[in-house]
Short mmCIF file of C-alpha atoms in Angstrom, two decimals:
data_model
loop_
_atom_site.label_atom_id
_atom_site.label_comp_id
_atom_site.label_asym_id
_atom_site.label_seq_id
_atom_site.Cartn_x
_atom_site.Cartn_y
_atom_site.Cartn_z
CA UNK Z 146 0.02 0.05 0.06
CA UNK Z 147 1.12 3.59 -0.51
CA UNK Z 148 0.56 5.63 2.70
CA UNK Z 149 0.91 9.37 2.95
CA UNK Z 150 1.65 10.62 6.65
CA UNK Z 151 1.27 14.55 7.15
CA UNK Z 152 3.14 15.47 10.08
CA UNK Z 153 6.62 14.09 10.97
CA UNK Z 154 6.49 14.78 14.65
CA UNK Z 155 6.37 11.69 17.12
CA UNK Z 156 3.27 10.21 15.98
CA UNK Z 157 4.01 10.10 12.41
CA UNK Z 158 7.55 9.15 12.76
CA UNK Z 159 6.33 6.07 15.05
CA UNK Z 160 3.74 4.97 12.61
CA UNK Z 161 6.28 5.53 9.71
CA UNK Z 162 8.84 3.48 11.42
CA UNK Z 163 6.40 0.51 12.07
CA UNK Z 164 5.12 0.48 8.43
CA UNK Z 165 7.85 1.37 6.23
CA UNK Z 166 9.24 -2.19 5.77
CA UNK Z 167 5.94 -3.45 4.19
CA UNK Z 168 4.46 -0.24 2.61
CA UNK Z 169 5.48 2.73 0.41
CA UNK Z 170 5.67 5.72 2.89
CA UNK Z 171 5.33 9.13 1.94
CA UNK Z 172 6.03 11.87 4.57
CA UNK Z 173 5.00 15.42 4.47
CA UNK Z 174 5.93 18.41 7.04
CA UNK Z 175 6.27 21.94 6.90
CA UNK Z 176 9.63 21.67 8.74
CA UNK Z 177 12.19 21.02 6.21
CA UNK Z 178 15.08 20.26 8.56
CA UNK Z 179 12.87 17.69 10.19
CA UNK Z 180 11.87 16.16 6.83
CA UNK Z 181 15.49 15.90 5.73
CA UNK Z 182 16.59 14.24 8.59
CA UNK Z 183 13.52 11.40 8.33
CA UNK Z 184 14.64 10.60 4.87
CA UNK Z 185 18.09 9.43 5.98
CA UNK Z 186 16.53 7.63 9.11
CA UNK Z 187 13.67 5.84 7.45
CA UNK Z 188 12.78 4.14 4.01
CA UNK Z 189 10.38 7.03 3.20
CA UNK Z 190 10.05 9.71 0.54
CA UNK Z 191 9.96 12.97 2.18
CA UNK Z 192 8.09 15.95 0.77
CA UNK Z 193 8.31 19.62 2.47
CA UNK Z 194 5.41 21.66 2.68
CA UNK Z 195 1.87 22.39 3.99
CA UNK Z 196 -0.09 19.12 3.82
CA UNK Z 197 -3.49 20.85 3.67
CA UNK Z 198 -2.30 22.61 0.22
CA UNK Z 199 -3.57 21.12 -3.07
CA UNK Z 200 -0.06 21.61 -4.56
CA UNK Z 201 1.69 19.74 -1.69
CA UNK Z 202 -0.69 16.89 -1.69
CA UNK Z 203 -0.48 16.57 -5.60
CA UNK Z 204 3.53 16.87 -5.34
CA UNK Z 205 3.14 13.86 -2.82
CA UNK Z 206 1.14 11.88 -5.18
CA UNK Z 207 -2.26 11.90 -3.39
CA UNK Z 208 -3.61 10.44 -6.63
CA UNK Z 209 -1.75 7.23 -6.11
CA UNK Z 210 -2.21 7.00 -2.24
CA UNK Z 211 -4.35 4.43 -0.63
CA UNK Z 212 -4.26 5.82 2.82
CA UNK Z 213 -3.67 9.41 4.08
CA UNK Z 214 -2.84 9.75 7.88
CA UNK Z 215 -2.99 13.38 8.86
CA UNK Z 216 -1.32 13.54 12.35
CA UNK Z 217 0.17 17.22 12.63
CA UNK Z 218 -0.13 18.94 15.78
CA UNK Z 219 -3.06 20.92 14.66
CA UNK Z 220 -6.46 19.45 14.91
CA UNK Z 221 -7.72 22.02 12.17
CA UNK Z 222 -5.00 21.36 9.77
CA UNK Z 223 -5.44 17.49 10.00
CA UNK Z 224 -9.06 17.93 9.24
CA UNK Z 225 -8.33 20.20 6.46
CA UNK Z 226 -5.61 18.02 5.13
CA UNK Z 227 -8.31 15.16 5.07
CA UNK Z 228 -11.02 17.37 3.44
CA UNK Z 229 -8.34 18.67 0.83
CA UNK Z 230 -7.35 14.94 -0.14
CA UNK Z 231 -10.74 13.60 -0.38
CA UNK Z 232 -11.52 16.41 -2.96
CA UNK Z 233 -8.22 15.33 -5.12
CA UNK Z 234 -8.30 11.40 -4.88
CA UNK Z 235 -10.19 8.41 -3.85
CA UNK Z 236 -8.20 7.95 -0.63
CA UNK Z 237 -9.04 6.57 2.76
CA UNK Z 238 -8.36 9.43 5.37
CA UNK Z 239 -7.27 9.28 8.79
CA UNK Z 240 -7.27 12.35 11.17
CA UNK Z 241 -5.70 12.65 14.58
CA UNK Z 242 -7.42 15.19 16.79
CA UNK Z 243 -7.27 16.16 20.50
CA UNK Z 244 -10.36 18.20 20.78
CA UNK Z 245 -13.48 15.83 21.68
CA UNK Z 246 -15.90 18.47 20.09
CA UNK Z 247 -14.48 17.36 16.78
CA UNK Z 248 -15.01 13.60 17.41
CA UNK Z 249 -18.52 14.27 18.77
CA UNK Z 250 -19.29 16.05 15.43
CA UNK Z 251 -17.84 13.59 13.32
CA UNK Z 252 -19.58 10.83 15.13
CA UNK Z 253 -22.91 12.52 14.76
CA UNK Z 254 -22.52 13.76 11.26
CA UNK Z 255 -21.68 10.85 8.81
CA UNK Z 256 -18.80 11.70 6.43
CA UNK Z 257 -18.39 15.12 7.74
CA UNK Z 258 -14.92 16.67 7.23
CA UNK Z 259 -14.06 13.97 4.60
CA UNK Z 260 -12.51 11.95 7.56
CA UNK Z 261 -12.89 8.19 7.10
CA UNK Z 262 -11.41 7.43 10.65
CA UNK Z 263 -10.65 9.78 13.48
CA UNK Z 264 -8.27 9.11 16.17
CA UNK Z 265 -9.05 10.99 19.54
CA UNK Z 266 -5.55 11.36 21.34
CA UNK Z 267 -7.40 12.54 24.63
CA UNK Z 268 -9.71 9.82 24.73
CA UNK Z 269 -7.09 7.15 23.93
CA UNK Z 270 -4.96 8.66 26.69
CA UNK Z 271 -8.10 8.44 28.98
CA UNK Z 272 -8.68 4.88 27.91
CA UNK Z 273 -4.98 3.82 28.76
CA UNK Z 274 -5.03 5.85 32.01
CA UNK Z 275 -8.37 4.76 33.34
CA UNK Z 276 -8.54 1.12 31.70
CA UNK Z 277 -6.72 -0.67 34.32
CA UNK Z 278 -8.39 1.06 37.31
CA UNK Z 279 -8.98 -1.71 39.63
CA UNK Z 280 -6.35 -3.83 38.53
CA UNK Z 281 -3.59 -3.25 41.28
CA UNK Z 282 -0.19 -3.02 39.92
CA UNK Z 283 -0.99 -3.40 36.29
CA UNK Z 284 1.47 -1.49 34.35
CA UNK Z 285 0.13 -1.65 30.80
CA UNK Z 286 -3.35 -2.77 30.02
CA UNK Z 287 -5.54 -3.15 26.88
CA UNK Z 288 -8.71 -4.88 25.76
CA UNK Z 289 -9.34 -7.08 22.78
CA UNK Z 290 -12.46 -8.84 21.42
CA UNK Z 291 -14.88 -6.25 22.42
CA UNK Z 292 -13.71 -6.23 26.07
CA UNK Z 293 -13.87 -10.03 26.25
CA UNK Z 294 -9.98 -10.40 26.62
CA UNK Z 295 -7.72 -8.37 28.60
CA UNK Z 296 -4.15 -7.91 28.37
CA UNK Z 297 -2.23 -6.73 31.40
CA UNK Z 298 1.48 -6.33 32.50
CA UNK Z 299 2.32 -6.91 36.10
CA UNK Z 300 5.51 -6.62 38.09
CA UNK Z 301 6.50 -9.79 39.97
CA UNK Z 302 7.65 -8.67 43.69
CA UNK Z 303 10.17 -10.77 45.41
CA UNK Z 304 7.53 -12.07 47.93
CA UNK Z 305 5.11 -12.83 44.84
CA UNK Z 306 3.40 -16.25 44.65
CA UNK Z 307 4.76 -16.77 41.33
CA UNK Z 308 8.47 -15.61 41.83
CA UNK Z 309 10.88 -18.38 41.28
CA UNK Z 310 8.28 -20.63 39.49
CA UNK Z 311 8.53 -21.77 36.05
CA UNK Z 312 5.66 -20.75 33.53
CA UNK Z 313 4.36 -24.21 33.76
CA UNK Z 314 4.16 -24.13 37.56
CA UNK Z 315 2.44 -20.69 37.45
CA UNK Z 316 0.00 -21.59 34.70
CA UNK Z 317 -2.68 -22.41 37.11
CA UNK Z 318 -5.18 -19.80 36.61
CA UNK Z 319 -8.30 -20.60 34.44
CA UNK Z 320 -8.36 -18.80 31.07
CA UNK Z 321 -5.43 -16.82 31.68
CA UNK Z 322 -2.03 -17.18 29.48
CA UNK Z 323 1.42 -15.97 30.21
CA UNK Z 324 2.72 -14.45 26.80
CA UNK Z 325 5.58 -12.54 27.60
CA UNK Z 326 8.00 -11.73 30.50
CA UNK Z 327 10.05 -8.49 30.28
CA UNK Z 328 13.41 -8.72 32.09
CA UNK Z 329 15.89 -5.98 32.30
CA UNK Z 330 14.18 -4.02 29.62
CA UNK Z 331 14.12 -7.05 27.21
CA UNK Z 332 11.06 -8.96 26.07
CA UNK Z 333 11.14 -12.75 26.48
CA UNK Z 334 8.67 -15.02 24.87
CA UNK Z 335 8.56 -17.90 27.41
CA UNK Z 336 8.28 -21.66 27.42
CA UNK Z 337 6.89 -23.75 30.00
CA UNK Z 338 10.47 -24.19 31.35
CA UNK Z 339 11.18 -20.45 31.62
CA UNK Z 340 11.46 -19.39 35.25
CA UNK Z 341 9.85 -16.10 36.64
CA UNK Z 342 12.27 -13.86 38.56
CA UNK Z 343 11.59 -11.22 41.14
CA UNK Z 344 11.58 -7.93 39.08
CA UNK Z 345 10.47 -9.44 36.14
CA UNK Z 346 7.27 -7.93 34.59
CA UNK Z 347 4.82 -10.79 33.25
CA UNK Z 348 2.28 -9.94 30.33
CA UNK Z 349 -0.84 -12.07 30.52
CA UNK Z 350 -3.62 -12.45 28.30
CA UNK Z 351 -7.16 -13.59 29.56
CA UNK Z 352 -10.61 -13.38 30.41
CA UNK Z 353 -11.33 -10.20 32.41
CA UNK Z 354 -12.17 -12.20 35.52
CA UNK Z 355 -9.01 -14.12 35.26
CA UNK Z 356 -6.74 -11.16 34.91
CA UNK Z 357 -8.44 -9.53 37.70
CA UNK Z 358 -7.95 -12.52 39.98
CA UNK Z 359 -4.30 -12.89 38.83
CA UNK Z 360 -3.68 -9.11 39.74
CA UNK Z 361 -5.36 -9.78 43.02
CA UNK Z 362 -3.05 -12.53 43.84
CA UNK Z 363 0.02 -10.81 42.77
CA UNK Z 364 -0.74 -7.81 44.84
CA UNK Z 365 -2.27 -9.46 47.82
CA UNK Z 366 -4.63 -6.92 47.99
CA UNK Z 367 -8.25 -6.26 47.25
CA UNK Z 368 -8.35 -4.30 43.76
CA UNK Z 369 -11.96 -3.11 43.67
CA UNK Z 370 -11.24 0.44 43.42
CA UNK Z 371 -13.13 2.62 45.93
CA UNK Z 372 -11.68 5.80 45.59
CA UNK Z 373 -9.90 7.57 42.73
CA UNK Z 374 -8.38 10.98 42.73
CA UNK Z 375 -7.82 12.85 39.42
CA UNK Z 376 -5.15 15.66 39.63
CA UNK Z 377 -5.96 18.36 37.16
CA UNK Z 378 -9.12 19.34 35.21
CA UNK Z 379 -7.52 19.10 31.77
CA UNK Z 380 -9.61 17.73 29.17
CA UNK Z 381 -7.90 14.44 29.78
CA UNK Z 382 -8.68 14.62 33.59
CA UNK Z 383 -12.62 15.61 32.64
CA UNK Z 384 -12.78 12.80 30.25
CA UNK Z 385 -11.13 10.44 32.91
CA UNK Z 386 -13.79 11.52 35.38
CA UNK Z 387 -16.64 11.02 32.75
CA UNK Z 388 -15.24 7.50 31.84
CA UNK Z 389 -15.18 6.57 35.64
CA UNK Z 390 -18.64 7.87 36.18
CA UNK Z 391 -20.06 5.66 33.56
CA UNK Z 392 -18.33 2.89 35.43
CA UNK Z 393 -20.36 3.67 38.51
CA UNK Z 394 -17.45 5.14 40.34
CA UNK Z 395 -17.62 8.46 42.18
CA UNK Z 396 -14.16 9.92 41.57
CA UNK Z 397 -12.58 13.27 42.98
CA UNK Z 398 -11.13 15.82 41.03
CA UNK Z 399 -8.57 18.62 41.88
CA UNK Z 400 -8.46 21.63 39.99
CA UNK Z 401 -6.78 25.14 40.55
CA UNK Z 402 -8.85 27.30 38.37
CA UNK Z 403 -11.97 28.22 40.25
CA UNK Z 404 -13.88 28.95 36.89
CA UNK Z 405 -12.89 25.54 35.30
CA UNK Z 406 -13.70 24.06 38.61
CA UNK Z 407 -17.14 25.31 38.44
CA UNK Z 408 -17.60 24.26 34.60
CA UNK Z 409 -16.49 20.78 35.67
CA UNK Z 410 -18.80 20.40 38.55
CA UNK Z 411 -21.66 21.46 36.30
CA UNK Z 412 -20.80 18.63 33.58
CA UNK Z 413 -19.51 15.99 36.21
CA UNK Z 414 -22.69 14.92 38.39
CA UNK Z 415 -21.03 12.05 40.14
CA UNK Z 416 -17.68 13.77 40.72
CA UNK Z 417 -16.58 15.69 43.85
CA UNK Z 418 -14.66 18.77 42.52
CA UNK Z 419 -12.38 20.65 44.74
CA UNK Z 420 -10.64 23.93 43.99
CA UNK Z 421 -7.16 23.44 45.11
CA UNK Z 422 -3.92 23.82 43.41
CA UNK Z 423 -2.40 20.52 42.70
CA UNK Z 424 1.13 22.02 42.34
CA UNK Z 425 0.92 22.77 46.10
CA UNK Z 426 3.12 20.60 47.67
CA UNK Z 427 0.70 20.07 50.78
CA UNK Z 428 -2.31 19.31 48.85
CA UNK Z 429 -2.30 15.68 49.19
CA UNK Z 430 -1.55 15.97 52.94
CA UNK Z 431 -5.55 16.86 53.55
CA UNK Z 432 -6.72 14.29 50.96
CA UNK Z 433 -6.44 11.25 53.17
CA UNK Z 434 -4.16 9.06 50.63
CA UNK Z 435 -4.79 6.15 52.68
CA UNK Z 436 -8.24 5.94 51.45
CA UNK Z 437 -7.50 6.28 47.88
CA UNK Z 438 -6.95 3.50 45.64
CA UNK Z 439 -5.80 5.25 42.51
CA UNK Z 440 -4.40 8.60 41.55
CA UNK Z 441 -4.46 9.88 38.06
CA UNK Z 442 -2.11 12.70 37.37
CA UNK Z 443 -3.34 14.79 34.37
CA UNK Z 444 -2.27 18.01 34.52
CA UNK Z 445 -1.91 19.71 31.05
CA UNK Z 446 1.56 19.83 29.53
CA UNK Z 447 3.26 19.40 32.95
CA UNK Z 448 4.73 16.27 32.93
CA UNK Z 449 6.94 17.12 35.82
CA UNK Z 450 4.07 18.17 38.10
CA UNK Z 451 2.23 14.82 37.19
CA UNK Z 452 5.33 12.82 38.03
CA UNK Z 453 5.54 14.62 41.49
CA UNK Z 454 1.98 14.24 42.20
CA UNK Z 455 1.77 10.41 41.45
CA UNK Z 456 5.10 9.64 43.49
CA UNK Z 457 3.66 11.87 46.31
CA UNK Z 458 0.38 9.97 46.32
CA UNK Z 459 2.16 6.72 46.13
CA UNK Z 460 4.28 7.47 49.11
CA UNK Z 461 1.21 8.65 51.09
CA UNK Z 462 -0.39 5.19 50.47
CA UNK Z 463 -2.15 5.34 47.05
CA UNK Z 464 -2.22 1.90 45.57
CA UNK Z 465 -1.88 2.86 41.99
CA UNK Z 466 -0.51 6.03 40.36
CA UNK Z 467 -0.97 6.86 36.75
CA UNK Z 468 0.71 10.04 35.22
CA UNK Z 469 0.16 11.65 31.84
CA UNK Z 470 3.73 12.37 30.25
CA UNK Z 471 4.10 14.53 27.33
CA UNK Z 472 7.35 13.02 26.01
CA UNK Z 473 7.13 9.43 25.02
CA UNK Z 474 10.81 8.72 25.71
CA UNK Z 475 10.04 9.47 29.32
CA UNK Z 476 7.47 6.89 29.90
CA UNK Z 477 10.07 4.19 30.82
CA UNK Z 478 11.81 6.80 33.26
CA UNK Z 479 8.58 7.67 34.72
CA UNK Z 480 7.66 3.72 35.55
CA UNK Z 481 11.36 3.34 36.67
CA UNK Z 482 10.75 6.07 39.40
CA UNK Z 483 7.71 4.43 40.63
CA UNK Z 484 4.83 5.52 38.63
CA UNK Z 485 2.67 2.51 38.00
CA UNK Z 486 1.36 3.36 34.60
CA UNK Z 487 2.94 6.24 32.37
CA UNK Z 488 0.63 7.38 29.63
CA UNK Z 489 1.86 9.11 26.48
CA UNK Z 490 -0.90 10.60 24.54
CA UNK Z 491 1.32 10.36 21.45
CA UNK Z 492 2.20 6.65 21.61
CA UNK Z 493 -1.36 5.76 22.31
CA UNK Z 494 -2.26 7.68 19.02
CA UNK Z 495 0.24 5.82 16.97
CA UNK Z 496 -0.53 2.48 18.27
CA UNK Z 497 -4.23 3.11 17.01
CA UNK Z 498 -3.07 4.30 13.57
CA UNK Z 499 -0.69 1.32 12.97
CA UNK Z 500 -3.57 -0.95 13.82
CA UNK Z 501 -5.89 0.87 11.36
CA UNK Z 502 -3.20 1.16 8.68
CA UNK Z 503 -1.41 -2.28 8.68
CA UNK Z 504 -4.60 -4.53 7.69
CA UNK Z 505 -8.23 -4.45 7.81
CA UNK Z 506 -8.25 -7.60 9.74
CA UNK Z 507 -6.00 -6.14 12.42
CA UNK Z 508 -8.44 -5.17 14.95
CA UNK Z 509 -6.31 -3.75 17.78
CA UNK Z 510 -2.58 -3.34 18.64
CA UNK Z 511 -1.04 -2.96 21.98
CA UNK Z 512 2.73 -1.86 22.10
CA UNK Z 513 4.90 -3.41 24.80
CA UNK Z 514 8.29 -2.14 26.39
CA UNK Z 515 9.28 0.44 24.12
CA UNK Z 516 7.67 -1.24 20.96
CA UNK Z 517 9.87 -4.31 21.28
CA UNK Z 518 6.89 -6.54 20.94
CA UNK Z 519 3.08 -6.11 20.07
CA UNK Z 520 0.04 -7.93 21.13
CA UNK Z 521 -2.37 -7.90 18.01
CA UNK Z 522 -6.05 -9.01 17.66
CA UNK Z 523 -6.73 -10.25 13.97
CA UNK Z 524 -9.58 -11.84 12.41
CA UNK Z 525 -8.75 -15.08 11.03
CA UNK Z 526 -9.44 -15.69 7.49
CA UNK Z 527 -9.56 -19.01 5.44
CA UNK Z 528 -5.85 -18.31 4.23
CA UNK Z 529 -4.48 -18.02 7.71
CA UNK Z 530 -2.07 -20.70 8.72
CA UNK Z 531 -3.96 -21.10 11.95
CA UNK Z 532 -7.35 -21.66 10.13
CA UNK Z 533 -9.02 -24.94 10.60
CA UNK Z 534 -6.01 -26.69 12.35
CA UNK Z 535 -5.27 -27.47 16.11
CA UNK Z 536 -3.03 -24.63 17.65
CA UNK Z 537 -0.34 -27.12 18.54
CA UNK Z 538 0.18 -27.90 14.81
CA UNK Z 539 -0.33 -24.49 13.29
CA UNK Z 540 1.99 -22.71 15.71
CA UNK Z 541 4.99 -24.30 13.89
CA UNK Z 542 3.87 -22.15 10.77
CA UNK Z 543 4.18 -18.88 12.75
CA UNK Z 544 7.56 -16.94 12.88
CA UNK Z 545 9.69 -17.74 15.48
CA UNK Z 546 9.08 -14.80 18.13
CA UNK Z 547 5.26 -15.21 18.34
CA UNK Z 548 3.02 -16.74 20.83
CA UNK Z 549 -0.79 -16.96 20.08
CA UNK Z 550 -3.77 -17.22 22.10
CA UNK Z 551 -6.80 -17.21 19.89
CA UNK Z 552 -10.09 -16.08 21.52
CA UNK Z 553 -12.91 -18.14 20.17
CA UNK Z 554 -16.01 -16.32 19.16
CA UNK Z 555 -17.44 -15.40 15.82
CA UNK Z 556 -19.51 -12.56 17.12
CA UNK Z 557 -18.56 -9.30 15.48
CA UNK Z 558 -18.38 -6.05 17.50
CA UNK P 80 -8.71 -19.37 26.05
CA UNK P 81 -7.63 -22.05 23.56
CA UNK P 82 -5.65 -25.13 24.36
CA UNK P 83 -3.18 -27.17 22.04
CA UNK P 84 -5.96 -29.25 20.54
CA UNK P 85 -8.21 -26.04 20.03
CA UNK P 86 -9.10 -25.71 16.28
CA UNK P 87 -9.00 -22.10 15.07
CA UNK P 88 -11.88 -21.48 12.46
CA UNK P 89 -11.84 -18.45 9.87
CA UNK P 90 -13.79 -15.53 11.51
CA UNK P 91 -12.13 -16.20 15.06
CA UNK P 92 -10.43 -13.33 16.76
CA UNK P 93 -6.84 -14.16 17.51
CA UNK P 94 -4.68 -12.46 20.05
CA UNK P 95 -1.22 -12.83 19.13
CA UNK P 96 2.06 -11.54 20.85
CA UNK P 97 4.92 -11.09 18.37
CA UNK P 98 8.14 -9.39 18.71
CA UNK P 99 8.52 -6.39 16.62
CA UNK P 100 10.85 -7.62 13.91
CA UNK P 101 8.35 -10.41 13.20
CA UNK P 102 4.96 -8.37 13.44
CA UNK P 103 4.49 -7.97 9.71
CA UNK P 104 5.48 -11.60 8.90
CA UNK P 105 3.23 -12.68 11.50
CA UNK P 106 0.36 -10.96 10.26
CA UNK P 107 1.12 -12.04 6.58
CA UNK P 108 0.74 -15.54 7.63
CA UNK P 109 -2.32 -15.03 9.73
#
């Protein structure tokens, strides 16, 4: 396929790096230095210019393009780029946007903006930040098959029940499969004889109840969340509160700006809003953190304060700390510092776009440990090496370096 | 969750973990 990526920032570069081996990639960006560097680093055709301009898209070969991915830092440029491209060619268009109002409009008005697939950065961030709420210690979390299958990554403590056991010994949980071990930053696909060490992270895939039971045993704590504190009333903070309300929770949210706090209190009926400055070092002292299960630090464009708020919350007794981090390269650093889950909006966006662009049968993608491995959900067709065969036979026809756990179910979602 | 003798049928959803350098090849074979 020929894929045109408008915007050579972190999202565009990440998507290109994942797809350039198997697709023809063209990248467009207004920054000529950045686009020049990319053409050396990746196997792409680099075109300088404004992607929303007709002449730039023509120069980039829009007429021969199968998929256009607009992922600049501007929502409006991305939408305009898709609209312009649609007027020039029969191309599938993907737009990355932050502002939920564009997604709401696109959802409600079919085919509006000339956008075929809209990727909401903030909503994906919320899903990553709040998705594992209730799973104590889960570092990475995603859902597949419409929620019937979950993937979660857990740290193995020295006193964990599975520390020192082989995968075969640890494999005693119903409807749960160990798919990877992350050890010293390296992803290992285990065999039955692989021994789990303290300090490892284990990645499991299974039924939601099984993943929850496994997480509970690992943490030795009850993992039903009672009290969630959201730090910062940014759009991500607001959307997180809204998602948790939909799940029946009654979160607390702290926002420094009285006007924004008032606005949020009018929009969030089950959330307790407090007007406090989250950057105040003492604000958590009065929040009875011993009663808080989960803290989501979602201050806008303030990764450092998110890190500090998350770490202070952990020190005060919070069970799970999630922090939004603006720079993808800081995710591992945050987690090494003690944050349970560091969520980078651009990484979450890139994973969603990669899943869309790769193959129509690829339903979802979760990236593990700085892209070393991926968990993919894919619909099996009649030409698949897995089709109509027992897994023990078919697995030999998959490349070395993959492990599978098909989830039976032909119900579309 | 499947066992070794589970037969995968066309239309089933498979959840697969693959190392990054074999992802494309895995998808192609699937």
